[in-house]
XYZ file of C-alpha atoms in Angstrom:
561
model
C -27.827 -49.565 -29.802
C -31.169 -49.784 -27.717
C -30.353 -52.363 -25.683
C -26.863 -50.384 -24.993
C -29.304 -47.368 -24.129
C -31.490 -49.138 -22.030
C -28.051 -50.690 -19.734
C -26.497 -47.290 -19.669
C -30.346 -45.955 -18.082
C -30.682 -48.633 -15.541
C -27.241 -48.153 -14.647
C -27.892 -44.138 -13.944
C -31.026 -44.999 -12.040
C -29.233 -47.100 -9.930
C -26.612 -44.762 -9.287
C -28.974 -42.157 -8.455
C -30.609 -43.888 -5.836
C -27.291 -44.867 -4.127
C -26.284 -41.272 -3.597
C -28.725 -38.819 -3.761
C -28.950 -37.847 -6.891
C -31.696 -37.107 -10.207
C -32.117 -38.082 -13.214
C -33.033 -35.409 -15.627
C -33.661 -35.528 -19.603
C -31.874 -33.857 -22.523
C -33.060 -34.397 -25.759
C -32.622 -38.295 -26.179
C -29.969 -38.430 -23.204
C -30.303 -38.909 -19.799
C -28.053 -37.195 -16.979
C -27.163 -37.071 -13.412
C -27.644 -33.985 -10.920
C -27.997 -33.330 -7.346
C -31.510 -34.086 -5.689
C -33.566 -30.832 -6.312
C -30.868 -28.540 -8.093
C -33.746 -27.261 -10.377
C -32.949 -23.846 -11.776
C -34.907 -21.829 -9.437
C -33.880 -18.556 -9.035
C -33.050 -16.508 -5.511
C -35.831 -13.510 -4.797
C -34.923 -12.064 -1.586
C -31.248 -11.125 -2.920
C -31.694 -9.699 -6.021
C -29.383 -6.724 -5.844
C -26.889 -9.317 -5.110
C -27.436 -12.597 -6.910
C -28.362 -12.892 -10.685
C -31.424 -14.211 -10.660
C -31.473 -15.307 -14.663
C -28.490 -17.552 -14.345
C -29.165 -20.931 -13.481
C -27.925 -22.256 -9.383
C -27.034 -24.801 -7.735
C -27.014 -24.923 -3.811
C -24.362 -27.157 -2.071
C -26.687 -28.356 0.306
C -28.034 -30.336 -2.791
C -24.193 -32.320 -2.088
C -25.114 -34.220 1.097
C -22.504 -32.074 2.391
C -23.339 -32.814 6.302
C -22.769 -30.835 9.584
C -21.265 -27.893 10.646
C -18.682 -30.519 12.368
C -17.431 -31.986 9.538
C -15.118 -31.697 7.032
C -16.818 -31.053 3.952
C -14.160 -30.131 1.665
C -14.476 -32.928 -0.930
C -18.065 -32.531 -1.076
C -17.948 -28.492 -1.805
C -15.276 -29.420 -4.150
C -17.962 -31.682 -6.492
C -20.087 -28.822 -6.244
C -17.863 -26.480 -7.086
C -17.162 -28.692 -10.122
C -20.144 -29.951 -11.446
C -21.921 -26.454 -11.113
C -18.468 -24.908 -13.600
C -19.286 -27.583 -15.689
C -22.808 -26.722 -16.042
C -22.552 -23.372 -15.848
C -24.562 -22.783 -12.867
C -24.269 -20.375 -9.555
C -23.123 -22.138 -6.888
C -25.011 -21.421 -4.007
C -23.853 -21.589 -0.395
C -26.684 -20.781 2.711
C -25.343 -19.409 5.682
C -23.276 -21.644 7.941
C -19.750 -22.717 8.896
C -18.058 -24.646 6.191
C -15.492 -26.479 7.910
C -12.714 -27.422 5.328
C -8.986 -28.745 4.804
C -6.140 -28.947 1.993
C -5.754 -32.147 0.519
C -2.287 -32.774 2.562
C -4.325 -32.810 6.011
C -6.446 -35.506 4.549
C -3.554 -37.492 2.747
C 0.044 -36.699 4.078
C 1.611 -38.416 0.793
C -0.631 -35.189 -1.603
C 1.401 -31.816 -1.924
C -2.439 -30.403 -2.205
C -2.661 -27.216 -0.420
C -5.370 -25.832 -1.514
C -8.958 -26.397 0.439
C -11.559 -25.203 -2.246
C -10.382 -24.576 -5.806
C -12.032 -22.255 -8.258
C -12.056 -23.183 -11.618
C -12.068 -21.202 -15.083
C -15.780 -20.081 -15.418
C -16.714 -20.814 -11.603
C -19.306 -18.842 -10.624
C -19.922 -18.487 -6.810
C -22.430 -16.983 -3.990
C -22.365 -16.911 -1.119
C -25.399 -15.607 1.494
C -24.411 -13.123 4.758
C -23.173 -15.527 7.264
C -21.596 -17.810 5.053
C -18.190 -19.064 6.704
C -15.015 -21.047 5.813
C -13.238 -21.939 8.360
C -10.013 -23.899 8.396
C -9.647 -26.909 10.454
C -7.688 -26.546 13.534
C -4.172 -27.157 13.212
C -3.933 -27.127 9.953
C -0.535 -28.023 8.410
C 1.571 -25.670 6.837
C 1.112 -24.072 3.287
C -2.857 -24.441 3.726
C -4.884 -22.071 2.063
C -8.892 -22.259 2.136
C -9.923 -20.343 -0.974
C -7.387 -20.772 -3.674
C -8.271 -18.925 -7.306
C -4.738 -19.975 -9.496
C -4.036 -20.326 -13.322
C -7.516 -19.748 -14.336
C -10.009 -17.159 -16.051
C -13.240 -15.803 -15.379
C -14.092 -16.389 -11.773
C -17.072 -14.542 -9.774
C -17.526 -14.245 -6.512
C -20.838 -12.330 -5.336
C -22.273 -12.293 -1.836
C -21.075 -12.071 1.665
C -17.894 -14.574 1.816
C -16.241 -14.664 5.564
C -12.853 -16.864 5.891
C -11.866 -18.226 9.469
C -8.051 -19.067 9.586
C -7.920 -20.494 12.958
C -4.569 -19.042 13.235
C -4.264 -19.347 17.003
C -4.680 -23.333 16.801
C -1.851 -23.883 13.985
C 1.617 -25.430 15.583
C 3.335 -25.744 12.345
C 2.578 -22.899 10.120
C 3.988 -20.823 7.863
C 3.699 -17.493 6.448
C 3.075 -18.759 2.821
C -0.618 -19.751 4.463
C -3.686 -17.768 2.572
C -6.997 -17.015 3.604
C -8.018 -15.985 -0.439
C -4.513 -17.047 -2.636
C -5.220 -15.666 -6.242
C -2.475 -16.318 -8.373
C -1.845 -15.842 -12.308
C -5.462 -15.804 -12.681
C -7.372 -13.443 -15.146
C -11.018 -11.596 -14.224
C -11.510 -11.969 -11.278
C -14.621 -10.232 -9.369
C -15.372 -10.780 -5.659
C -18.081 -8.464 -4.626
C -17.683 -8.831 -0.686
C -14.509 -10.742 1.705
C -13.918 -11.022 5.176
C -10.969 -12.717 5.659
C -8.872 -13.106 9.495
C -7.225 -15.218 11.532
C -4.878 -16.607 9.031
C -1.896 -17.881 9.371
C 0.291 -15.994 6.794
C -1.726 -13.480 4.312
C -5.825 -13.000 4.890
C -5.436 -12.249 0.704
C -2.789 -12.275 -1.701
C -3.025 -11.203 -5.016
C 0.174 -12.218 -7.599
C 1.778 -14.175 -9.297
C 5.291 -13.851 -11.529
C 6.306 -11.066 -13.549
C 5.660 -13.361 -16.422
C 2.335 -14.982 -15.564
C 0.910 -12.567 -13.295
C -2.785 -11.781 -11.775
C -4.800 -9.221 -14.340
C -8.122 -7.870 -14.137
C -8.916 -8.100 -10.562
C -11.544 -6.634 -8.915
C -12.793 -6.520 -5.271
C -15.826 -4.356 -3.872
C -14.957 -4.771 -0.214
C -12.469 -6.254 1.441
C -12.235 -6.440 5.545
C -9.118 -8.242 6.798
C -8.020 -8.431 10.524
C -5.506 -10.935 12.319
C -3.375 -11.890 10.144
C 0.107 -13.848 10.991
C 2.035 -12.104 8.082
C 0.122 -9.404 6.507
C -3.718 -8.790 6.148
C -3.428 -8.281 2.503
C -0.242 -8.980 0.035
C -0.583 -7.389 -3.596
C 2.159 -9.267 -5.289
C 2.227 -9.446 -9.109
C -0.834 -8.506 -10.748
C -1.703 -5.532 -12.788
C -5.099 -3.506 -13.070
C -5.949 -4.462 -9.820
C -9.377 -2.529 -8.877
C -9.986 -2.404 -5.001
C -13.117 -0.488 -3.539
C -13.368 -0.229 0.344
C -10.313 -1.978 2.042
C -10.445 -2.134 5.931
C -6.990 -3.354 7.498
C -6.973 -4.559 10.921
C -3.643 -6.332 12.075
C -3.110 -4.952 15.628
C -3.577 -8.737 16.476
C -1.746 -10.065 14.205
C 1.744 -11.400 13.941
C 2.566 -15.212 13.863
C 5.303 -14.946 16.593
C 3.671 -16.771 19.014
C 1.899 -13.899 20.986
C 0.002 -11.968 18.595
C 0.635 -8.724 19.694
C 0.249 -6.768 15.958
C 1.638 -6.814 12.571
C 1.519 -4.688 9.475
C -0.803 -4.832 7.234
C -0.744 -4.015 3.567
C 2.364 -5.466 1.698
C 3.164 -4.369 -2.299
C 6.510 -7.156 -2.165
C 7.050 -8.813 -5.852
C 10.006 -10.863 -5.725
C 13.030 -9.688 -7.420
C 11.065 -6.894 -10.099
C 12.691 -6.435 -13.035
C 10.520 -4.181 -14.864
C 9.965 -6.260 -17.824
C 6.209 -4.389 -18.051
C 4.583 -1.854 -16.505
C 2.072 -3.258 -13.233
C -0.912 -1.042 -12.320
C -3.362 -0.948 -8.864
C -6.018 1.284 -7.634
C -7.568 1.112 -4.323
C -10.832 4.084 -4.017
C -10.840 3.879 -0.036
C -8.007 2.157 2.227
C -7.986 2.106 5.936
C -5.085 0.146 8.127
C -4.617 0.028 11.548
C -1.629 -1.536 13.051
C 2.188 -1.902 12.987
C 2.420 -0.325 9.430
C 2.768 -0.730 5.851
C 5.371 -1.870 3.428
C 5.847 -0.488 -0.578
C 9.104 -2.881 -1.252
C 8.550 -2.885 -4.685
C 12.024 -2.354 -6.344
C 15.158 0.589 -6.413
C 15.710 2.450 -9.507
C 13.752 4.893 -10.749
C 12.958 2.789 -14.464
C 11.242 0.248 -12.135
C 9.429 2.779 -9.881
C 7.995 4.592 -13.021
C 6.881 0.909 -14.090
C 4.983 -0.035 -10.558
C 2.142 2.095 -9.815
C -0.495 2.335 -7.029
C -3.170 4.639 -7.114
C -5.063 5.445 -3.621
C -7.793 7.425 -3.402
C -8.211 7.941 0.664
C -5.280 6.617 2.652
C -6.125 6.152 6.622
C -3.273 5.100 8.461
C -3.267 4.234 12.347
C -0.285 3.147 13.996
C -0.541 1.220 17.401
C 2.190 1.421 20.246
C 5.298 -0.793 19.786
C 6.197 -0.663 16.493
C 10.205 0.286 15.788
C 9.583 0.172 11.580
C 8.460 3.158 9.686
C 4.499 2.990 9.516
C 4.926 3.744 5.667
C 8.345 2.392 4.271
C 8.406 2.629 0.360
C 11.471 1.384 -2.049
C 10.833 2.385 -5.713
C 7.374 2.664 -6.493
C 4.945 4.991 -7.955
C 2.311 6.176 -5.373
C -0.390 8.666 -5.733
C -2.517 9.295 -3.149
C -5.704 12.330 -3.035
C -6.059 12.185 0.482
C -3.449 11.221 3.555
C -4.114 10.790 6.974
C -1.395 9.131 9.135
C -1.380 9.129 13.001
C 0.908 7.125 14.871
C 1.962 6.195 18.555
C 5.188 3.849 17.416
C 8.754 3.929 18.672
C 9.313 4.323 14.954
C 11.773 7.297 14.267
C 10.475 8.270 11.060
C 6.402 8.359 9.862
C 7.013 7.963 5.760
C 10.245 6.619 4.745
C 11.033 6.706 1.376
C 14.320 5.043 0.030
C 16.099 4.017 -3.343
C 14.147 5.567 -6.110
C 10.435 5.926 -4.724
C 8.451 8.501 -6.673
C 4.836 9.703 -3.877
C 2.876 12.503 -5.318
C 0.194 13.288 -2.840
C -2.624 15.907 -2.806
C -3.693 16.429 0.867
C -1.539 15.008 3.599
C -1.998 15.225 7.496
C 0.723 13.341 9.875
C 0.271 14.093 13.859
C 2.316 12.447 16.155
C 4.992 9.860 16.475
C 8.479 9.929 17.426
C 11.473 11.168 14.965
C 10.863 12.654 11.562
C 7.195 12.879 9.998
C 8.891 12.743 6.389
C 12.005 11.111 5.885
C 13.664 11.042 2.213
C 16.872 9.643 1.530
C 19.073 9.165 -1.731
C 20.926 5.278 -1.557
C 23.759 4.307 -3.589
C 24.505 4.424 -7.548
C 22.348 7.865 -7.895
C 18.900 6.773 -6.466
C 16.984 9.052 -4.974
C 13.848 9.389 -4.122
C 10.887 12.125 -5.394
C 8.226 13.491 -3.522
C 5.372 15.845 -4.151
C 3.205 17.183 -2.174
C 0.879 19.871 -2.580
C -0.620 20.595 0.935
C 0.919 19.208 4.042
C 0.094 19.611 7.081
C 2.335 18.182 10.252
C 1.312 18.421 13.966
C 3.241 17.073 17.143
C 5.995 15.201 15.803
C 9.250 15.352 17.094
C 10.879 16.194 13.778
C 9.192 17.761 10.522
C 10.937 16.680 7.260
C 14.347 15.236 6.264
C 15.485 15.017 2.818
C 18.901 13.616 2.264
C 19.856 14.137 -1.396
C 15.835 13.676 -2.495
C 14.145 15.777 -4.835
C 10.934 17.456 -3.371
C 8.103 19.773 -4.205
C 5.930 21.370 -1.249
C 3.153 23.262 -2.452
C 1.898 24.691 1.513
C 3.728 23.614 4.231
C 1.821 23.597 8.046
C 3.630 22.309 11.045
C 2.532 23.101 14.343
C 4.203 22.099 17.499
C 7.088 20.029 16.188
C 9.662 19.800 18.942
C 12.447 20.045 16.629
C 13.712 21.115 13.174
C 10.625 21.907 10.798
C 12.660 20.985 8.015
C 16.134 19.307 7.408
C 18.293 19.199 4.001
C 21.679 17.417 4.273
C 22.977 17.232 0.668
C 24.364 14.061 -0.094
C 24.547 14.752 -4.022
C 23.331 17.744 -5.875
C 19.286 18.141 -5.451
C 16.342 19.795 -5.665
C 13.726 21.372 -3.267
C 11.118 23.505 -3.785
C 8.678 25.320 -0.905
C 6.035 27.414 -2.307
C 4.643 28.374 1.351
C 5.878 27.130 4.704
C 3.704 28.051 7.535
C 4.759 27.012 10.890
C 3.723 27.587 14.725
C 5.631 27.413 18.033
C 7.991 25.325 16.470
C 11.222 23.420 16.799
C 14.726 24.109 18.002
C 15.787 25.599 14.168
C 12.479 25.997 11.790
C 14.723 25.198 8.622
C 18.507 23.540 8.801
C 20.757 23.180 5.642
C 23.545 21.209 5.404
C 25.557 19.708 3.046
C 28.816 16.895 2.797
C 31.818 17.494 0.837
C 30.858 19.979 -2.551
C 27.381 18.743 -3.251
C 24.713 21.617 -3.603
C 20.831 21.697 -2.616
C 19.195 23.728 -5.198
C 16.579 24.989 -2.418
C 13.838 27.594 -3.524
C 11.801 28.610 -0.635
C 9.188 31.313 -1.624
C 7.340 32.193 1.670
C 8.308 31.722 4.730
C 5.353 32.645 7.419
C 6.432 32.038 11.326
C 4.681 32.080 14.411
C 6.334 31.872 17.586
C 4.229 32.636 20.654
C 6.505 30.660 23.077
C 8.797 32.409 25.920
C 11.495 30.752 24.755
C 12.036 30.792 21.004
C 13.600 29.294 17.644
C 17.194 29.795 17.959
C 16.865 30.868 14.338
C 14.319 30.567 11.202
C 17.528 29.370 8.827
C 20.611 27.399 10.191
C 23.123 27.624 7.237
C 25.690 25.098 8.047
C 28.243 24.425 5.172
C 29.380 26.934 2.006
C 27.527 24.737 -0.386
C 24.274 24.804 1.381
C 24.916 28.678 1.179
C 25.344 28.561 -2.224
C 22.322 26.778 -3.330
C 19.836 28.274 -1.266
C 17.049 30.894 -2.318
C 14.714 32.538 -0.117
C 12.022 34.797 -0.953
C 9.437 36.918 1.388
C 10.087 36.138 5.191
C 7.064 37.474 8.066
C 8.305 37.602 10.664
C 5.919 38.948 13.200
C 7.360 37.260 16.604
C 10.927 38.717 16.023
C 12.632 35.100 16.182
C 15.994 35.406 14.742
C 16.121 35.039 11.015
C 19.790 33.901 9.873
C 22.240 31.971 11.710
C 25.656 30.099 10.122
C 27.071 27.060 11.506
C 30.671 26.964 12.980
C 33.560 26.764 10.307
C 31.202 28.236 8.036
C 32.719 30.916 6.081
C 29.658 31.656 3.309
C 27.658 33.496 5.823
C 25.216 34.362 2.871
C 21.899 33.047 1.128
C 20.159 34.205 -2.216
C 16.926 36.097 -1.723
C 16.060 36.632 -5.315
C 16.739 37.260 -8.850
C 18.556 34.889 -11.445
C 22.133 34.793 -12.853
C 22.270 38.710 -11.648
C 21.311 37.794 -7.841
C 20.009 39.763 -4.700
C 22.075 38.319 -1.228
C 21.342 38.878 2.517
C 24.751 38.520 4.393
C 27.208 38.656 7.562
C 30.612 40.482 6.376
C 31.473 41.952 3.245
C 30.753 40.073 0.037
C 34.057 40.532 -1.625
C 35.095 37.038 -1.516
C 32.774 35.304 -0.070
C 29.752 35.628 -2.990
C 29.826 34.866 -6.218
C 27.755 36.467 -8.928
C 27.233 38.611 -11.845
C 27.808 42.154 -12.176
C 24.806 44.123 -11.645
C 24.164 41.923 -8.295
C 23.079 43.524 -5.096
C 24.636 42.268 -1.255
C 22.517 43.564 1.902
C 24.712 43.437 5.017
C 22.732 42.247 7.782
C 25.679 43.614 9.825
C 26.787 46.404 8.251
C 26.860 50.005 8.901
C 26.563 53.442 7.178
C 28.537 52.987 3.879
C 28.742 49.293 4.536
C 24.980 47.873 4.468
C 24.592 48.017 0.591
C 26.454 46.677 -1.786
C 26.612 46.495 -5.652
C 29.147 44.263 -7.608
C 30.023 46.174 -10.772
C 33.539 44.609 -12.272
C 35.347 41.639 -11.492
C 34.398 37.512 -11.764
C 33.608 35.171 -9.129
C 33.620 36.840 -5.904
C 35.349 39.858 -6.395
C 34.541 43.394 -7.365
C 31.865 43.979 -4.869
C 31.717 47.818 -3.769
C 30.033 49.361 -0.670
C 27.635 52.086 -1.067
C-alpha cells in the first residue's frame, strides 16, 4: 500500500510541474490545484463578493491573452472550482470564447461556458465575454440549463459580435437559462447578440423557477433584448431595454425588445414574473402568451414602472398582448411609429393598470378587441391620461373599467365602442380638451348590446371649430345599452347626435329597471321601460317636453305632460 502511495505522489508531482499546477495536503491524501488558488479572500469588493467563501481566480488556469480563445480553459475552472466549492473569480478583461461546434464541426455543442449545479461565479467591473467573430449558428456564450443553484455576483458584460455573424440564427443567446432552478445574477450587460441578449424558459413541464436578476441592461439584439419564456417566480429588479439597433435583417435598423412567447401554453400550471423597474426603447413589445381567458388567468406578469419609447418606423403595435395577466402601477408609453394602435390587446388578455400616460403616435392609443369563440379581452384602468394621439380608445366587444379618463388634443374620436357581442364598459369620469371629431361614438352590429355606464362627462372645447357632438349614437342597440349620468358642458358643443337609419334616438341618463331617458321624438314606441319611467324631449315643446309612462309594456303607454 506504501509503495502504491509513494507511485501515485511522484506521479502528481510530476503532473504538477508539467502544467502549472500545486500540490496541496488533505489529511493523508495529496491533491492537485491551480498554482496559487489559496483561499484568500477579495477586500476591496466586499459589498459585492463574499469574502468567507473560499475563490478561485481563472487566471490561476494559464488561460492566456485577450486574443485567444480561452473557452476550454474557463471551462476547467468553471469545473474544478463547482467541484470544490469555491468562487470563481474572473479580473477584468475580454474573455474571448466559442461553442464547442466552432472548435469541432462534428460536436452539436453550442454552448461556450456552462454553469453547473452549485457554480458559484464573480465577476469584477470590466469583465467581458465576447463571442468570437463569426460564430456559427445556435452559439450561445453563457448557457445556465438543467441545473440548480447557480450564482452569479459582480459586473458580467456579454459581447455578441452580432454584426460579424454570416450564418446566424435567432435561437443565438447572449445568457440562455433554461429548466434551471435558483438562479441569482446580481448584475448583466448583455448586446450585440445574434438572437436573444437573455432568455429565460424552458417547457411547460420542466421550466425555469426561482430566478432572480438585480440588473439587467440589454441593447442590440438580432431578435429580442430579453425573451421570458417558461419560467415561473421570475424576480427582475432594474431592466433597461435598448433595441433601436437591433434586428438581424441585415441592416440593423431596430427591433423590439421584451418578448413573454411560450410555445404552444396550455395552462397545465399557473407561471408567475415580476419586474420592480422596466424601461424599453425601440420597435416595441410583445405579450403572446396564449388566447382564452383560463390561460390568461394562469400567466401573470407583474410590473412595477413600465417606460416605453417607441422609435420611428415601426408598423406593429408598441404593446401587443394575447391572453395574459398584466398588472402594471405605473405606465408611460410615448411613441413616434407608423403603428395604428399604441396597446393592442387581443383574444382573452386581462391589463389592470394604476397610472397610465400614452402621448403620441398614429391611430388609436387603446385598442381592445373580442376574437372568435367568445374571447375578449379585459382592461382596467384607474387613471388614464391620453395626449396627441390621433384616436383615444377602441373597444370592440371588450370589457373595460376607466376610473378618470384625460385626453387632450386627440384629433379624433375620444372614445369608440362597436359592439361585436354583448359587453361591458364602465367610465367613472371622462375629462377631455379640444378634442376629436365626436368625443364618444357608439355603435353596434346586428342585436348585440354595450352595457355602457358613463358617470361624468366633463368637456372642454376652446377651439373655433368644434366637436360635431359629445355622443354619436349610431345603431338601436347602442341606444339601448347606454347610460349617462352628469354632463358639463361649459363650451356649448352639441351634446346628442344619432346616426343615419337610426330610429332609437334615445339614451338612459339614470335610474334602474324604472329609467330616466333624454330623447328626439316621442317615446311611445321607440323606449322601452317600466311604468313609473320619465322621457325628456330634447325636442319637444309645451305639453310635449316631459313625459311619464304610466300603463302599457315595452314601449308603449308613454303620456306627455
Amino acid at each position: 500500500m506504501k509503495r502504491r502511495n509513494f507511485i501515485r505522489n511522484i506521479l502528481l508531482f510530476t503532473i504538477a510541474f508539467v502544467f502549472g499546477y500545486s500540490v496541496k495536503k488533505e489529511g493523508d491524501n495529496l491533491i492537485l490545484q491551480p498554482a496559487d488558488s489559496t483561499m484568500y479572500k477579495v477586500k476591496d469588493e466586499k459589498s459585492i463578493l463574499d469574502t468567507s467563501e473560499g475563490i478561485v481566480s481563472v487566471t490561476d488556469f494559464n488561460i492566456g491573452t485577450e486574443n485567444e480563445d480561452v473557452t476550454v480553459k474557463l471551462q476547467e475552472a468553471i469545473d474544478y472550482a463547482t467541484t470544490n466549492n469555491l468562487v470563481l473569480r474572473f479580473p477584468p478583461r475580454v474573455y474571448l470564447v466559442s461553442p464547442e461546434k466552432y472548435r469541432d464541426t462534428l460536436s452539436f455543442g453550442w454552448s461556450c461556458l456552462r454553469a453547473n449545479d452549485n457554480t458559484k461565479f464573480h465577476f469584477e467591473k470590466g469583465t467581458i465575454l465576447q463571442l468570437v467573430d463569426d460564430a456559427p449558428a445556435w452559439s450561445r456564450v453563457f448557457v445556465i440549463e438543467n441545473v440548480s443553484n447557480v450564482r452569479v455576483t459582480g459586473h458580467l458584460e456579454i459581447d455578441g459580435r452580432c454584426s460579424t455573424i454570416t450564418n446566424g440564427n435567432e435561437h443565438m443567446s447572449g445568457v440562455f437559462i433554461y429548466n434551471s432552478k435558483n438562479i441569482e445574477i446580481e448584475s448583466l450587460y448583455s448586446h450585440d447578440c445574434y438572437g436573444d441578449n437573455l432568455f429565460v424558459g424552458g417547457t411547460e413541464i420542466e421550466y425555469s423557477e426561482n430566478v432572480k436578476v438585480n440588473y439587467f441592461n440589454g441593447t442590440k439584439a438580432g431578435r429580442k433584448n430579453l425573451v421570458i419564456h417558461y419560467v415561473d417566480k421570475l424576480h427582475m429588479g432594474t431592466v433597461l431595454l435598448d433595441n433601436s439597433e437591433g434586428g438581424s435583417d441585415g441592416d440593423f435598423s431596430g427591433e423590439r425588445s421584451l418578448d413573454l412567447e411560450p410555445d404552444n401554453f396550455l395552462g397545465t400550471r399557473t407561471f408567475y414574473q415580476r419586474i420592480d423597474y422596466l424601461s424599453t426603447y425601440g420597435k416595441g413589445n410583445d405579450f403572446t402568451v396564449g388566447k382564452d381567458k383560463e390561460q390568461a388567468k394562469k400567466w401573470i406578469l407583474e410590473i412595477g414602472t413600465f417606460n416605453v419609447r417607441v422609435m420611428k418606423g415601426s408598423t406593429i403595435p408598441p404593446l401587443l398582448s394575447y391572453a395574459i395577466t398584466v398588472r402594471i402601477d405605473n405606465l408611460k408609453l410615448t411613441s413616434t411609429s407608423e403603428a395604428g394602435v399604441g396597446i393592442s390587446l387581443q383574444h382573452a388578455a386581462i391589463w389592470e393598470i394604476n397610472d397610465a400616460l400614452i402621448e403620441n403616435g398614429v391611430g388609436y392609443a387603446i385598442d381592445a378587441r373580442a376574437t372568435s369563440g367568445g374571447r375578449r379581452p379585459i382592461l382596467n384602468i384607474r387613471n388614464l391620461t391620453i395626449k396627441n394621439t390621433e384616436q383615444g380608445i377602441s373597444l370592440w366587444g371588450a370589457n373595460a373599467t376607466f376610473g378618470n379618463v384625460n385626453a387632450k388634443d386627440i384629433a379624433d374620436r375620444v372614445l369608440y365602442i362597436f359592439s361585436t357581442a354583448d359587453h361591458d364598459v364602465s367610465i367613472n369620469n371622462l375629462f377631455t380638451s379640444d378634442c376629436g371629431l365626436y368625443v364618444i361614438n357608439i355603435s353596434s352590429i346586428s342585436t348585440h348590446k354595450p352595457f355602457i355606464n358613463i358617470n361624468n362627462i366633463n368637456i372642454s372645447d376652446k377651439r373655433p371649430t368644434k366637436a360635431t357632438s359629445i355622443l354619436l349614437v349610431e345603431t338601436p342597440a347602442a341606444s339601448n345599452g347606454l347610460r349617462v349620468g352628469n354632463i358639463y358642458n361649459p363650451d356649448g358643443v352639441t351634446e346628442l347626435s344619432f346616426g343615419v337609419g337610426n330610429a332609437a334616438k334615445f339614451i338612459r341618463i339614470g335610474g334602474g329597471s324604472t329609467a330616466i331617458f333624454m330623447c328626439n321624438g316621442s317615446p311611445e314606441r321607440m323606449i322601452s321601460s317600466s311604468i313609473g319611467s320619465i322621457a325628456l324631449r330634447r325636442d319637444g315643446g309645451a305639453g310635449t317636453s316631459y313625459y311619464v309612462k304610466e300603463n302599457g309594456t315595452g314601449n308603449t303607454g308613454w303620456v306627455p305632460k
